[in-house]
C-alpha atoms as a PDB file:
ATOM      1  CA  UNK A   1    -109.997-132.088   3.991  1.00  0.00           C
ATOM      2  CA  UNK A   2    -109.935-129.041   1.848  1.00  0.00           C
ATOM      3  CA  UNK A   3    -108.702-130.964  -1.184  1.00  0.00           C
ATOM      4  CA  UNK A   4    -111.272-133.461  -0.669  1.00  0.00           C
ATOM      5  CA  UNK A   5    -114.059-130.994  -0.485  1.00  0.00           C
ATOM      6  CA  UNK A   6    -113.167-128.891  -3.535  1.00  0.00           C
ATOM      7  CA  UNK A   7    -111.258-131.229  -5.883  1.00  0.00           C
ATOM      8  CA  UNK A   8    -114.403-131.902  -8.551  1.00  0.00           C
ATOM      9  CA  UNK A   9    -114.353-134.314 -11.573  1.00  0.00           C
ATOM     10  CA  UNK A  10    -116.737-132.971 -14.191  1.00  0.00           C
ATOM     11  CA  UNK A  11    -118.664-135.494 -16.105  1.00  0.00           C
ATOM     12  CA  UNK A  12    -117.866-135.075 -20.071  1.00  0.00           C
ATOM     13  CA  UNK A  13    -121.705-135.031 -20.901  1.00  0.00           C
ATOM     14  CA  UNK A  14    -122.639-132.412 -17.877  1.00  0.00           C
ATOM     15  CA  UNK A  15    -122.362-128.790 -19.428  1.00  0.00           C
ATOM     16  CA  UNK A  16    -125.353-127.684 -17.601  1.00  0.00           C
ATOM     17  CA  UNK A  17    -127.809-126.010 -19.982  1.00  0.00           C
ATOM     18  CA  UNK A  18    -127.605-127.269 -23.446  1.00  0.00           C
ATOM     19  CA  UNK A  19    -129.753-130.579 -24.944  1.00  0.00           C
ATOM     20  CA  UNK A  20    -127.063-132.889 -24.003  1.00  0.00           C
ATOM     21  CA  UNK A  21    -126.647-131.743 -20.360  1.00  0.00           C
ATOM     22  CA  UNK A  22    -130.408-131.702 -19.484  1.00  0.00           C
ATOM     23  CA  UNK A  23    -129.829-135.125 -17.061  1.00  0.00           C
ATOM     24  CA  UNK A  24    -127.375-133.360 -14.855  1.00  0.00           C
ATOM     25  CA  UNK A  25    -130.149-133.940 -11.977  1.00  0.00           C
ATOM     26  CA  UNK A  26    -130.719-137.649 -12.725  1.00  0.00           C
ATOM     27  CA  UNK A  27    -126.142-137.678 -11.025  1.00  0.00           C
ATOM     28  CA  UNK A  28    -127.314-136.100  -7.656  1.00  0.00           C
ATOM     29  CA  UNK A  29    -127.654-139.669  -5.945  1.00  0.00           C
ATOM     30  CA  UNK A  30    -124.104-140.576  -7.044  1.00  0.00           C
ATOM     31  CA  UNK A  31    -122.301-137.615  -6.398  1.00  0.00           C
ATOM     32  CA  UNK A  32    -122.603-134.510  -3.775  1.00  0.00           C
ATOM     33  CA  UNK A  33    -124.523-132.448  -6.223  1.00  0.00           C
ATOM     34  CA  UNK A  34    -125.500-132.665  -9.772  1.00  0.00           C
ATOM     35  CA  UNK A  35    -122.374-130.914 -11.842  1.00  0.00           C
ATOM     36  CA  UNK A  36    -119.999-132.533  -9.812  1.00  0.00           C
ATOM     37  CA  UNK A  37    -118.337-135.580  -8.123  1.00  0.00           C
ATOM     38  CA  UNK A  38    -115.094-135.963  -5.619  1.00  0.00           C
ATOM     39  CA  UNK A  39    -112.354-138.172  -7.018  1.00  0.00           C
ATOM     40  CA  UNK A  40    -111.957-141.399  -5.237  1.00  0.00           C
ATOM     41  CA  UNK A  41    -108.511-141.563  -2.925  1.00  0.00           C
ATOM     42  CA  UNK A  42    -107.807-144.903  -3.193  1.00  0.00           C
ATOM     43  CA  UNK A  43    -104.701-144.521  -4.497  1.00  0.00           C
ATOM     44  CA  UNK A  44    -103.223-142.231  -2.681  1.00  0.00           C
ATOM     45  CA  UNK A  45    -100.128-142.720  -1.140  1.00  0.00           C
ATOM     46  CA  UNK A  46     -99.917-143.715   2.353  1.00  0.00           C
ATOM     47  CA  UNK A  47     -98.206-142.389   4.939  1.00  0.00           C
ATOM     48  CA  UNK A  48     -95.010-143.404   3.755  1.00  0.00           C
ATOM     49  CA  UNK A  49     -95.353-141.716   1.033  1.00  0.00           C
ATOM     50  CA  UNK A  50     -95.388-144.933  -1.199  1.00  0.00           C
ATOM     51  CA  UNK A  51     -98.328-145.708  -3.763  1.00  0.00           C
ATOM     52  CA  UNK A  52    -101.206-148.501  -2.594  1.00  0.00           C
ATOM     53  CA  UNK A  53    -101.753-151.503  -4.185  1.00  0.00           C
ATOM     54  CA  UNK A  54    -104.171-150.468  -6.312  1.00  0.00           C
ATOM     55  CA  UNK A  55    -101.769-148.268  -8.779  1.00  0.00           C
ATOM     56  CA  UNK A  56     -98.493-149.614  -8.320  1.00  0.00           C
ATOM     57  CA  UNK A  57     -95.252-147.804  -8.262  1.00  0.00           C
ATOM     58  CA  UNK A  58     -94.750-148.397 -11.788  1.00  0.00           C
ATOM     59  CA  UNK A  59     -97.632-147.638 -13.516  1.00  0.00           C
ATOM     60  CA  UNK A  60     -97.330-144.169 -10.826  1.00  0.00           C
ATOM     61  CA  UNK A  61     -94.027-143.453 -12.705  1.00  0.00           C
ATOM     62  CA  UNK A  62     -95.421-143.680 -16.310  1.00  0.00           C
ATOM     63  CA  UNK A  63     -98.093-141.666 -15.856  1.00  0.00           C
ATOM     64  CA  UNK A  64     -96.309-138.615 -13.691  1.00  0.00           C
ATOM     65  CA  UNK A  65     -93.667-138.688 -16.501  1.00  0.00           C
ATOM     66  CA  UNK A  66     -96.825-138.558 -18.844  1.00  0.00           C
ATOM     67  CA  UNK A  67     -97.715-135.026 -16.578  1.00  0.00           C
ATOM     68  CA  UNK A  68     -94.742-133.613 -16.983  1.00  0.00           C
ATOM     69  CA  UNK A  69     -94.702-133.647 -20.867  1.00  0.00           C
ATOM     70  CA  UNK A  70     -98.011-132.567 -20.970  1.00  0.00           C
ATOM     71  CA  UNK A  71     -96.856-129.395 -19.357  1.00  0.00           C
ATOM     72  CA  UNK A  72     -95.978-128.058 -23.099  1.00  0.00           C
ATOM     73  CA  UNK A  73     -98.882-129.572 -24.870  1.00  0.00           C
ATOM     74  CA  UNK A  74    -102.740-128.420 -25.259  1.00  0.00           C
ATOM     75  CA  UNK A  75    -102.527-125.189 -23.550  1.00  0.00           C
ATOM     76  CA  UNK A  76    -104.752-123.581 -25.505  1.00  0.00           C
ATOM     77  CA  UNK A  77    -108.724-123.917 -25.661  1.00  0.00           C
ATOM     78  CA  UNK A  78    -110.392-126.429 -27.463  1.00  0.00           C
ATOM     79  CA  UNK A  79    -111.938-125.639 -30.763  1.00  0.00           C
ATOM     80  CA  UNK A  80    -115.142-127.171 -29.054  1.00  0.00           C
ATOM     81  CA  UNK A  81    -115.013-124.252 -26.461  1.00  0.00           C
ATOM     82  CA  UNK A  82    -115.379-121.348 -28.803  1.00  0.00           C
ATOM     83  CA  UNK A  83    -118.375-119.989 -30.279  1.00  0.00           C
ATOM     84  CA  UNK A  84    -118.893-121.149 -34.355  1.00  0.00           C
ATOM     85  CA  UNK A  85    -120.266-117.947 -35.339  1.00  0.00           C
ATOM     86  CA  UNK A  86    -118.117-115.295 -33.209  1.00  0.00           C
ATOM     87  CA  UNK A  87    -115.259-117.644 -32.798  1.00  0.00           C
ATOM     88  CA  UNK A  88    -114.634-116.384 -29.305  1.00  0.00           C
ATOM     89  CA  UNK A  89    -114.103-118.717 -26.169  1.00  0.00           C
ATOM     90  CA  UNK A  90    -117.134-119.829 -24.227  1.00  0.00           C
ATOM     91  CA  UNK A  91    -116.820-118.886 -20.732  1.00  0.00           C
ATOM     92  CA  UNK A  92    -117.148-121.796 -18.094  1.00  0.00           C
ATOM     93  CA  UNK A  93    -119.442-123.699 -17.654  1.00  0.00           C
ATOM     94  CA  UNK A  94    -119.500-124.007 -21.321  1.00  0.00           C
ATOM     95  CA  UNK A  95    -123.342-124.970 -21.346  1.00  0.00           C
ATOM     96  CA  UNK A  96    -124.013-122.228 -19.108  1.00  0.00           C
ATOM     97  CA  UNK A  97    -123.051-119.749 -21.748  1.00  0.00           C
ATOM     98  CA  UNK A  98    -124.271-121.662 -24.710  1.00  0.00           C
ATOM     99  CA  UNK A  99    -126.674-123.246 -27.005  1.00  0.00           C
ATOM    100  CA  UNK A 100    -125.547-126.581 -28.765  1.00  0.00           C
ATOM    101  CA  UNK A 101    -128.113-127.563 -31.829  1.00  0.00           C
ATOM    102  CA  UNK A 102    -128.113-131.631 -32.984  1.00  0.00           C
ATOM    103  CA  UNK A 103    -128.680-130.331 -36.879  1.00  0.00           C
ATOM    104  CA  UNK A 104    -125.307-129.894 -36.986  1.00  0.00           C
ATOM    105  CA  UNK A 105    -123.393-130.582 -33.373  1.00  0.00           C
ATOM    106  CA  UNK A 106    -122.259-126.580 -33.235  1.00  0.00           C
ATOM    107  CA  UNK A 107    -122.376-124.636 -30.232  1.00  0.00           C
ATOM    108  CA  UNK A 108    -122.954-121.350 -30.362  1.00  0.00           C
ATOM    109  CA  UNK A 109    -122.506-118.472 -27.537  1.00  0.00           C
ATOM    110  CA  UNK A 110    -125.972-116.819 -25.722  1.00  0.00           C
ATOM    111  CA  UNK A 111    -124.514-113.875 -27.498  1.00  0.00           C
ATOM    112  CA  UNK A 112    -124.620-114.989 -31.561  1.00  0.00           C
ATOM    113  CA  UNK A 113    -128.172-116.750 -30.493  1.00  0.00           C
ATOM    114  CA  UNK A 114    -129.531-113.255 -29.242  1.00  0.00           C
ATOM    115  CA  UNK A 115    -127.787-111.612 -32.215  1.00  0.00           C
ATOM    116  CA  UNK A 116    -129.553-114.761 -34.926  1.00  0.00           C
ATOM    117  CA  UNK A 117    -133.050-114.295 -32.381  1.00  0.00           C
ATOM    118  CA  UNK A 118    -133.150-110.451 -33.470  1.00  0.00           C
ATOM    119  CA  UNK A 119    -132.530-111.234 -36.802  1.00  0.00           C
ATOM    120  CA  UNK A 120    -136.057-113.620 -36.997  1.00  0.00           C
ATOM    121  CA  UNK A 121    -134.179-116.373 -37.162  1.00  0.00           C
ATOM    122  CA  UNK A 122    -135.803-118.129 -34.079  1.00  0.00           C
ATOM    123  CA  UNK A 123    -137.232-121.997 -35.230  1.00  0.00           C
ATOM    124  CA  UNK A 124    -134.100-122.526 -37.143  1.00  0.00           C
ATOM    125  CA  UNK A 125    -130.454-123.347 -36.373  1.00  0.00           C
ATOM    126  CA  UNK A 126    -128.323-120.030 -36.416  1.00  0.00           C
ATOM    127  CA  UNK A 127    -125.255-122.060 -37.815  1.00  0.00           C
ATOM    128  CA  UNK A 128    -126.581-124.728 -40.716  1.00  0.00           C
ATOM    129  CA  UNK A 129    -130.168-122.604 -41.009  1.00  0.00           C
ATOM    130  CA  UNK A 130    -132.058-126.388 -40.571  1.00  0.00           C
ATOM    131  CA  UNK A 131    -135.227-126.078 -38.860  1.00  0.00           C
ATOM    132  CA  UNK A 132    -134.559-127.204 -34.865  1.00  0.00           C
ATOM    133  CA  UNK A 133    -135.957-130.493 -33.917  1.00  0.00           C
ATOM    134  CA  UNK A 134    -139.661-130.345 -32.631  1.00  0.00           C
ATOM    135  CA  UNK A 135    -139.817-132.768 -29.786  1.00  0.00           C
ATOM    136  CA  UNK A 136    -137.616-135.763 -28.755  1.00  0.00           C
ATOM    137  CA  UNK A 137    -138.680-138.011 -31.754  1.00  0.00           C
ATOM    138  CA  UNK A 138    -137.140-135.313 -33.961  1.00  0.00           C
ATOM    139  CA  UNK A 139    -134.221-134.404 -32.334  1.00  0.00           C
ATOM    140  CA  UNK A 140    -132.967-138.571 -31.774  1.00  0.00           C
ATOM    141  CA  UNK A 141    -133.447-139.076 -35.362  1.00  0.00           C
ATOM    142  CA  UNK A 142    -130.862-135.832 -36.263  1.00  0.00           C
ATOM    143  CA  UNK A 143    -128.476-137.261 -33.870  1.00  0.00           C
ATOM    144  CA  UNK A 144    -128.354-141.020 -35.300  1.00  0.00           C
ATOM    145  CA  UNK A 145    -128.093-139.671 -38.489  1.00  0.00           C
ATOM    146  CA  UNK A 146    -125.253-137.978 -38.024  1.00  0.00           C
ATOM    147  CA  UNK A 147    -123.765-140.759 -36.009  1.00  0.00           C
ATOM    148  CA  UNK A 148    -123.845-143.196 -38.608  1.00  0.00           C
ATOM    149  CA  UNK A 149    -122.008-141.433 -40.768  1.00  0.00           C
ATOM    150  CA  UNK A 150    -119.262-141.444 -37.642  1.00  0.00           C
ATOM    151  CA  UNK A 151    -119.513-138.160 -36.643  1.00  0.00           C
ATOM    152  CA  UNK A 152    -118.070-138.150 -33.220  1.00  0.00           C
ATOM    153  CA  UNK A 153    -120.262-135.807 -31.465  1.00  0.00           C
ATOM    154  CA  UNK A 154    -123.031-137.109 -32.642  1.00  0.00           C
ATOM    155  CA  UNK A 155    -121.884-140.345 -31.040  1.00  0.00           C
ATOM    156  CA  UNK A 156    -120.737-138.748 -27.896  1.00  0.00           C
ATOM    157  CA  UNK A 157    -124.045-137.347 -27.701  1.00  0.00           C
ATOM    158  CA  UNK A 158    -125.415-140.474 -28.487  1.00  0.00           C
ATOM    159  CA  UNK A 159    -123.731-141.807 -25.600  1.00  0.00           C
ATOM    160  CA  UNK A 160    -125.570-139.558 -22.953  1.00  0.00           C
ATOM    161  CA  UNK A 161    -128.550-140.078 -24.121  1.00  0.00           C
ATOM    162  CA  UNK A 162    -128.629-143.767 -23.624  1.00  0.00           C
ATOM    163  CA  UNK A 163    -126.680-143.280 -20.561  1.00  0.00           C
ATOM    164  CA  UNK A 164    -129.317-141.418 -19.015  1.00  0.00           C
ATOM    165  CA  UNK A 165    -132.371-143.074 -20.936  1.00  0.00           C
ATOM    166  CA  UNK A 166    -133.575-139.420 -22.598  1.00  0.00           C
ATOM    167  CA  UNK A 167    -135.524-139.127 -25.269  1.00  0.00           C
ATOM    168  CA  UNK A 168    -137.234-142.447 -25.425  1.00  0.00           C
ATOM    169  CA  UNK A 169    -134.065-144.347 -24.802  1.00  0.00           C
ATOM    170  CA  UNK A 170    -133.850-147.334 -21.836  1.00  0.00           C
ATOM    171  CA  UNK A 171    -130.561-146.827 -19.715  1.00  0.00           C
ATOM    172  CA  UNK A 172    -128.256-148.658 -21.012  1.00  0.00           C
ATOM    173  CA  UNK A 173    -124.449-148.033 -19.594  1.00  0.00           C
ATOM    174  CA  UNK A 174    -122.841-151.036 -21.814  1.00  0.00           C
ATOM    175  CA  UNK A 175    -124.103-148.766 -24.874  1.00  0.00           C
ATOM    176  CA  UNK A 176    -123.111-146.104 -23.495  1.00  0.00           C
ATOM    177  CA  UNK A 177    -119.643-146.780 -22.817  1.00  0.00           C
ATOM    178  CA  UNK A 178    -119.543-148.667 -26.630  1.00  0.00           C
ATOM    179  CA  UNK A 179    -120.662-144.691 -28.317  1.00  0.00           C
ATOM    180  CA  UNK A 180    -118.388-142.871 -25.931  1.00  0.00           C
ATOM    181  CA  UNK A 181    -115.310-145.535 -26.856  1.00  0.00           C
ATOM    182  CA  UNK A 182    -116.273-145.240 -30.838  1.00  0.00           C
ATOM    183  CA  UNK A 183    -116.450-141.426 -30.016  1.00  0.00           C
ATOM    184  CA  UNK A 184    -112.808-140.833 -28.251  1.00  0.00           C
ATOM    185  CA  UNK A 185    -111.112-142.982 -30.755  1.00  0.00           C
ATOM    186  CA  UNK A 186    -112.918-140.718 -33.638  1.00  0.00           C
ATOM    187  CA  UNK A 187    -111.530-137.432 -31.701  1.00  0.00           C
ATOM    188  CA  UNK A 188    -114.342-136.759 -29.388  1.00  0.00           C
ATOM    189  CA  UNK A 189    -112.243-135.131 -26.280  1.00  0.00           C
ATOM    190  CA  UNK A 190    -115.918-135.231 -24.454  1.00  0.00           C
ATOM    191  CA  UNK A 191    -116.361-138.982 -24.698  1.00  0.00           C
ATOM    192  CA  UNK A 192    -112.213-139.411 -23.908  1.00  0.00           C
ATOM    193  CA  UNK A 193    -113.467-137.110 -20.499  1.00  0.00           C
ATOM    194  CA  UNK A 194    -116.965-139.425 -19.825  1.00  0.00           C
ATOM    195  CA  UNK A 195    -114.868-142.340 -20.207  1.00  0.00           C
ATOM    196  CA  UNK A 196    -112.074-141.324 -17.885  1.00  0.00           C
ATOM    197  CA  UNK A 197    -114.367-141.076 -15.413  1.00  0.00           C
ATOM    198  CA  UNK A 198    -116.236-143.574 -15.777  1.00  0.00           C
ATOM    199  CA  UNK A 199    -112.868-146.406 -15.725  1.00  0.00           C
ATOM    200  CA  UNK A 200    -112.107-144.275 -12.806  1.00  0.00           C
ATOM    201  CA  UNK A 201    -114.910-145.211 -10.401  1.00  0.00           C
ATOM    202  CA  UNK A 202    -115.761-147.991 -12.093  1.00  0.00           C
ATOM    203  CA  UNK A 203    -118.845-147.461 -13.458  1.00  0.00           C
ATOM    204  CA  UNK A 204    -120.347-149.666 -16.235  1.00  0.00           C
ATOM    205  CA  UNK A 205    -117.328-151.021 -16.845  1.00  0.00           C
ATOM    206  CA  UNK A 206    -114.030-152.637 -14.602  1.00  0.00           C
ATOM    207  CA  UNK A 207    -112.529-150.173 -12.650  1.00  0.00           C
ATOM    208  CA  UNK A 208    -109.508-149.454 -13.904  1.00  0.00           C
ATOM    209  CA  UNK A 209    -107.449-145.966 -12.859  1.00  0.00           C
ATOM    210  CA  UNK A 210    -105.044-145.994 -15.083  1.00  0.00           C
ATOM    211  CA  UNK A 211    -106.997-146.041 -17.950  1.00  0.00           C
ATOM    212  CA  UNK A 212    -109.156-143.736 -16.717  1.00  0.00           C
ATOM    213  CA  UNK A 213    -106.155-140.989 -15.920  1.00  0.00           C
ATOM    214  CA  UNK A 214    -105.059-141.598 -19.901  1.00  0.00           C
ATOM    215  CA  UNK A 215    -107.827-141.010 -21.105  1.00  0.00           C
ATOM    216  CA  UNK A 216    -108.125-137.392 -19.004  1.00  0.00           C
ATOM    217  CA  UNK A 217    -104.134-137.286 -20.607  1.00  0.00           C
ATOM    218  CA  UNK A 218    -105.818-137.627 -24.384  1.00  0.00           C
ATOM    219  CA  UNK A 219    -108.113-134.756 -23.925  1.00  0.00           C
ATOM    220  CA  UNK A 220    -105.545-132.562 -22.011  1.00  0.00           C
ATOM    221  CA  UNK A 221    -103.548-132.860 -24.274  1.00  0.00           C
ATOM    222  CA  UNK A 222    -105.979-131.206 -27.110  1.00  0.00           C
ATOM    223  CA  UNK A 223    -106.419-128.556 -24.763  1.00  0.00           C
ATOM    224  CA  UNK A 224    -109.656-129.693 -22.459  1.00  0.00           C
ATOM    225  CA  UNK A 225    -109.698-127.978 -19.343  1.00  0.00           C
ATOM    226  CA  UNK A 226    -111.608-129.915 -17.157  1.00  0.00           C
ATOM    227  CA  UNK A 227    -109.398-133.355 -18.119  1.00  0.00           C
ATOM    228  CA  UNK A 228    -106.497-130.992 -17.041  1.00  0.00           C
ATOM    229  CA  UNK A 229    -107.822-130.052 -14.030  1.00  0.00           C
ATOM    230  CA  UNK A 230    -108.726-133.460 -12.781  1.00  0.00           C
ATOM    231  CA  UNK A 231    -104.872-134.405 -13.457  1.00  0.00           C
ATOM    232  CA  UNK A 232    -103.447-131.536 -11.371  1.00  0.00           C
ATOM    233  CA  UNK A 233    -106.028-132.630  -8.704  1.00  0.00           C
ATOM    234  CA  UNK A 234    -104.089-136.688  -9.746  1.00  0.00           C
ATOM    235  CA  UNK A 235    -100.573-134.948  -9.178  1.00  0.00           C
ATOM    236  CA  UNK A 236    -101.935-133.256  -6.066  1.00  0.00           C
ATOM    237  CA  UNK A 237    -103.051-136.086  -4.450  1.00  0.00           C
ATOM    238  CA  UNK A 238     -99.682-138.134  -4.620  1.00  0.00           C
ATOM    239  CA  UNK A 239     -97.340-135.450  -3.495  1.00  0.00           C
ATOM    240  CA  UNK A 240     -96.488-133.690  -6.720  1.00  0.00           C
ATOM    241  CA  UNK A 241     -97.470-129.773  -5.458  1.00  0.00           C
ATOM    242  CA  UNK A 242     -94.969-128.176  -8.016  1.00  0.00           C
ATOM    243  CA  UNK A 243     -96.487-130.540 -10.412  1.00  0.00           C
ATOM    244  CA  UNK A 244    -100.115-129.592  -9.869  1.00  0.00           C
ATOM    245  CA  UNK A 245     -99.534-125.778  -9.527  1.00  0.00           C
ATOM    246  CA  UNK A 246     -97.914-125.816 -13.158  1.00  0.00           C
ATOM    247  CA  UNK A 247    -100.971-127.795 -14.426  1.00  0.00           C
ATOM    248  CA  UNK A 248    -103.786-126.024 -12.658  1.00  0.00           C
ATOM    249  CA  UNK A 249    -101.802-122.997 -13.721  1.00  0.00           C
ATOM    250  CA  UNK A 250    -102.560-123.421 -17.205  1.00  0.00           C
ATOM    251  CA  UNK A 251    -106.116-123.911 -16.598  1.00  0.00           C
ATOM    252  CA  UNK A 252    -106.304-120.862 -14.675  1.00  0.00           C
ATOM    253  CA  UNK A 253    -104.806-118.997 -17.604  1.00  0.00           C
ATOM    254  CA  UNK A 254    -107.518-120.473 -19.833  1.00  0.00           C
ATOM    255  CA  UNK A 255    -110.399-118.752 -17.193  1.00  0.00           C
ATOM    256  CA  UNK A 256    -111.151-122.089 -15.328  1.00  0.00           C
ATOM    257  CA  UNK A 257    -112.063-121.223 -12.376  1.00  0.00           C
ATOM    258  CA  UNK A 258    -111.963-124.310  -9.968  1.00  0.00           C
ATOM    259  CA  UNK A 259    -108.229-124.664 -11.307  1.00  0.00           C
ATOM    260  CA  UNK A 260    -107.232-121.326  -9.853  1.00  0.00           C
ATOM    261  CA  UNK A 261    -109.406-121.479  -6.450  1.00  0.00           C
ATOM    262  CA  UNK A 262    -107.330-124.663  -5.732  1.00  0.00           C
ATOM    263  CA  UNK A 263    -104.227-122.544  -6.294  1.00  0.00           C
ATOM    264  CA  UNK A 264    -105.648-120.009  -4.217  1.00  0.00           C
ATOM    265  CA  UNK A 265    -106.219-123.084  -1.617  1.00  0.00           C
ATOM    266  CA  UNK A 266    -101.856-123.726  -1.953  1.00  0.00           C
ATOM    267  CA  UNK A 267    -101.037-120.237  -1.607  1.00  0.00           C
ATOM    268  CA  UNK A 268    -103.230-119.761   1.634  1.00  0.00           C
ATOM    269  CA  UNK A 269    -102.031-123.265   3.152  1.00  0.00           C
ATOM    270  CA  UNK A 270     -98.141-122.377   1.968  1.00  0.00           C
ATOM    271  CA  UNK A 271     -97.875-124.967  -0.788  1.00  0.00           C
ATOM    272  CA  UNK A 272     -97.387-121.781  -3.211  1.00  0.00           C
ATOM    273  CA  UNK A 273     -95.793-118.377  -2.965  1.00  0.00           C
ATOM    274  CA  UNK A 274     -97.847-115.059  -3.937  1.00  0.00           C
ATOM    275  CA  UNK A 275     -96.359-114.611  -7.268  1.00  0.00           C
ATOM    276  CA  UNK A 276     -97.404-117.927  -8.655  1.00  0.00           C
ATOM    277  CA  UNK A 277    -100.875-117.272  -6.978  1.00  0.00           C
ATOM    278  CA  UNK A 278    -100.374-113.445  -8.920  1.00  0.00           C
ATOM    279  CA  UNK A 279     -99.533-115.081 -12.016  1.00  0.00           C
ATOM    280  CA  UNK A 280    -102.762-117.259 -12.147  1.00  0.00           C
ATOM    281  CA  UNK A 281    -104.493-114.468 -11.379  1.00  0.00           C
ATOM    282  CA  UNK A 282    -103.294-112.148 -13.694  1.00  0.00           C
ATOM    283  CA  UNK A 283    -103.883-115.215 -16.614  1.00  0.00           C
ATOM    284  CA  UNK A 284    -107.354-115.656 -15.295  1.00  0.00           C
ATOM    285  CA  UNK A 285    -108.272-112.587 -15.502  1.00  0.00           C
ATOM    286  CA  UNK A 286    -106.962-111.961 -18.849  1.00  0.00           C
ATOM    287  CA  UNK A 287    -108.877-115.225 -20.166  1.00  0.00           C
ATOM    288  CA  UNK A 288    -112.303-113.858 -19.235  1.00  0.00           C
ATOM    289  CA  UNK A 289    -111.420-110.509 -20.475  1.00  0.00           C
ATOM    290  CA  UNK A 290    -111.291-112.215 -23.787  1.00  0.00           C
ATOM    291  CA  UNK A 291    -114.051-114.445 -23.269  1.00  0.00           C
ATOM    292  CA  UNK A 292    -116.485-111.342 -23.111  1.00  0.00           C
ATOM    293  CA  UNK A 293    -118.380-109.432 -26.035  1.00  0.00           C
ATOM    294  CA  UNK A 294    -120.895-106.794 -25.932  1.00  0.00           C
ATOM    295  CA  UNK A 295    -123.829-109.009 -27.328  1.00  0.00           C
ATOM    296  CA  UNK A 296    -122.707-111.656 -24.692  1.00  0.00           C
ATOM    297  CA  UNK A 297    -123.159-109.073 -21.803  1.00  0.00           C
ATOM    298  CA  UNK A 298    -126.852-108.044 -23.101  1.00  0.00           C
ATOM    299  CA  UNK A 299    -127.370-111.984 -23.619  1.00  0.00           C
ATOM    300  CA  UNK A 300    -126.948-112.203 -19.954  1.00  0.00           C
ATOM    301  CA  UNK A 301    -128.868-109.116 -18.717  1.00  0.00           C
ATOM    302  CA  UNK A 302    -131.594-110.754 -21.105  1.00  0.00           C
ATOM    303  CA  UNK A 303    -131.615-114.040 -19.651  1.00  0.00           C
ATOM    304  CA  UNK A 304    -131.008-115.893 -22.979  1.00  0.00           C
END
């Protein structure tokens, strides 16, 4: 089905492009390509338009009321998305469009690294000014130090890194999930993302949905787009279409893209009019107006 081809569940430590995000490869033989996964439908409702067993009608309730109040709540970037020099929103993908040092867990737009680069400041980080890591070694012993003092990016990062085994690390998922769990409950809205999906499907841990959906709830709720998204998809997916539009609306109006292609996808198939298609639109367009600069442009002629 449409939904089913185009309704994609990010992964929190995928951003394709920065340190963190190098593994996005190592996903491709558990999902249809490496940025992206389609949500299990297990518990969808059936034809009668009753939940399945495996999220009863109860636990369905709770967490649609949960959507509805989340409606007024986080609809604004997170401060994780904007740039820590220009303070301007990253466009999507975030890693895409970004550099993200371990000296200090910062991102920083392609634009303010161009602008640092033709300044000479090219071995050190454009943020903190500490000299960038030279080779795994250096760069695993940054991020532990900062995660021992509980920094909880550090530990999100952390997280990845044993998750995919990177920089010397074995694989180890049960770590993984421990970092990401210390993370989220510091305020990491990354690891509340990795760890929604990963008590979605089950992965590394008991499957369990409806701790998986509130954790996407925690992050959307501090304004991350992608946890959004993946709970308009939820709403979708058990009949709530007014429910979905208002949610994917919001992320539309933030410049997420996949949020306002599956609006386009309602308005073609009926499920929305052409003014609530316009009015994504319109927000969408506004959002990546703002998310460009002049030294972000020439970043992206340069290839930076």
């Amino acid at each position: 089905s449409w939904w089913m081809e185009n309704m994609v569940c990010r992964l929190a430590m995928i951003h394709d492009g920065d340190p963190q995000e190098q593994s996005a490869a190592a996903l491709a033989a558990r999902v249809d390509d490496s940025t992206c996964c389609v949500a299990s439908t297990d518990f969808i409702q059936d034809g009668a338009g009753e939940p399945t067993s495996v999220m009863d009608a109860v636990s369905l309730a709770v967490l649609t009321s949960y959507l509805e109040q989340l409606l007024t709540v986080g609809c604004e970037r997170t401060e994780g998305d904007l740039c820590t020099i220009c303070f301007l929103p990253i466009g999507f993908p975030v890693g895409q469009n970004s550099k993200f040092n371990v000296c200090c867990m910062k991102r920083m737009c392609d634009g303010c690294v161009l602008a640092a680069r033709r300044r000479g400041i090219l071995d050190k980080c454009p943020f903190c000014r500490t000299r960038l890591p030279r080779g795994d070694a250096s760069e695993l012993a940054m991020i532990r130090k900062r995660a021992r003092k509980g920094d909880a990016a550090a530990l999100n990062f952390l997280g990845g890194k044993h998750y995919f085994g990177q920089s010397g690390l074995a694989r180890d998922v049960p770590r993984s999930i421990k970092l990401w769990t210390e993370a989220a409950e510091l305020g990491s809205l990354d690891a509340h993302y990795a760890l929604a999906q990963f008590y979605y499907d089950g992965d590394g841990v008991e499957e369990d949905k409806v701790k998986g959906i509130r954790h996407w709830q925690q992050a959307a709720m501090e304004g991350h787009v992608q946890s959004r998204n993946n709970l308009g998809a939820f709403a979708f997916v058990i009949g709530k279409h007014e429910l979905a539009l208002q949610h994917w609306t919001v992320c539309a109006k933030m410049g997420y893209e996949l949020s306002l292609n599956a609006i386009k996808g309602m308005f073609t198939r009926g499920q929305a009019t052409k003014a609530q298609y316009a009015e994504a639109l319109l927000g969408f367009r506004d959002a990546v107006e703002e998310m460009k600069s002049p030294q972000r442009e020439e970043a992206k002629r340069s290839g930076v």
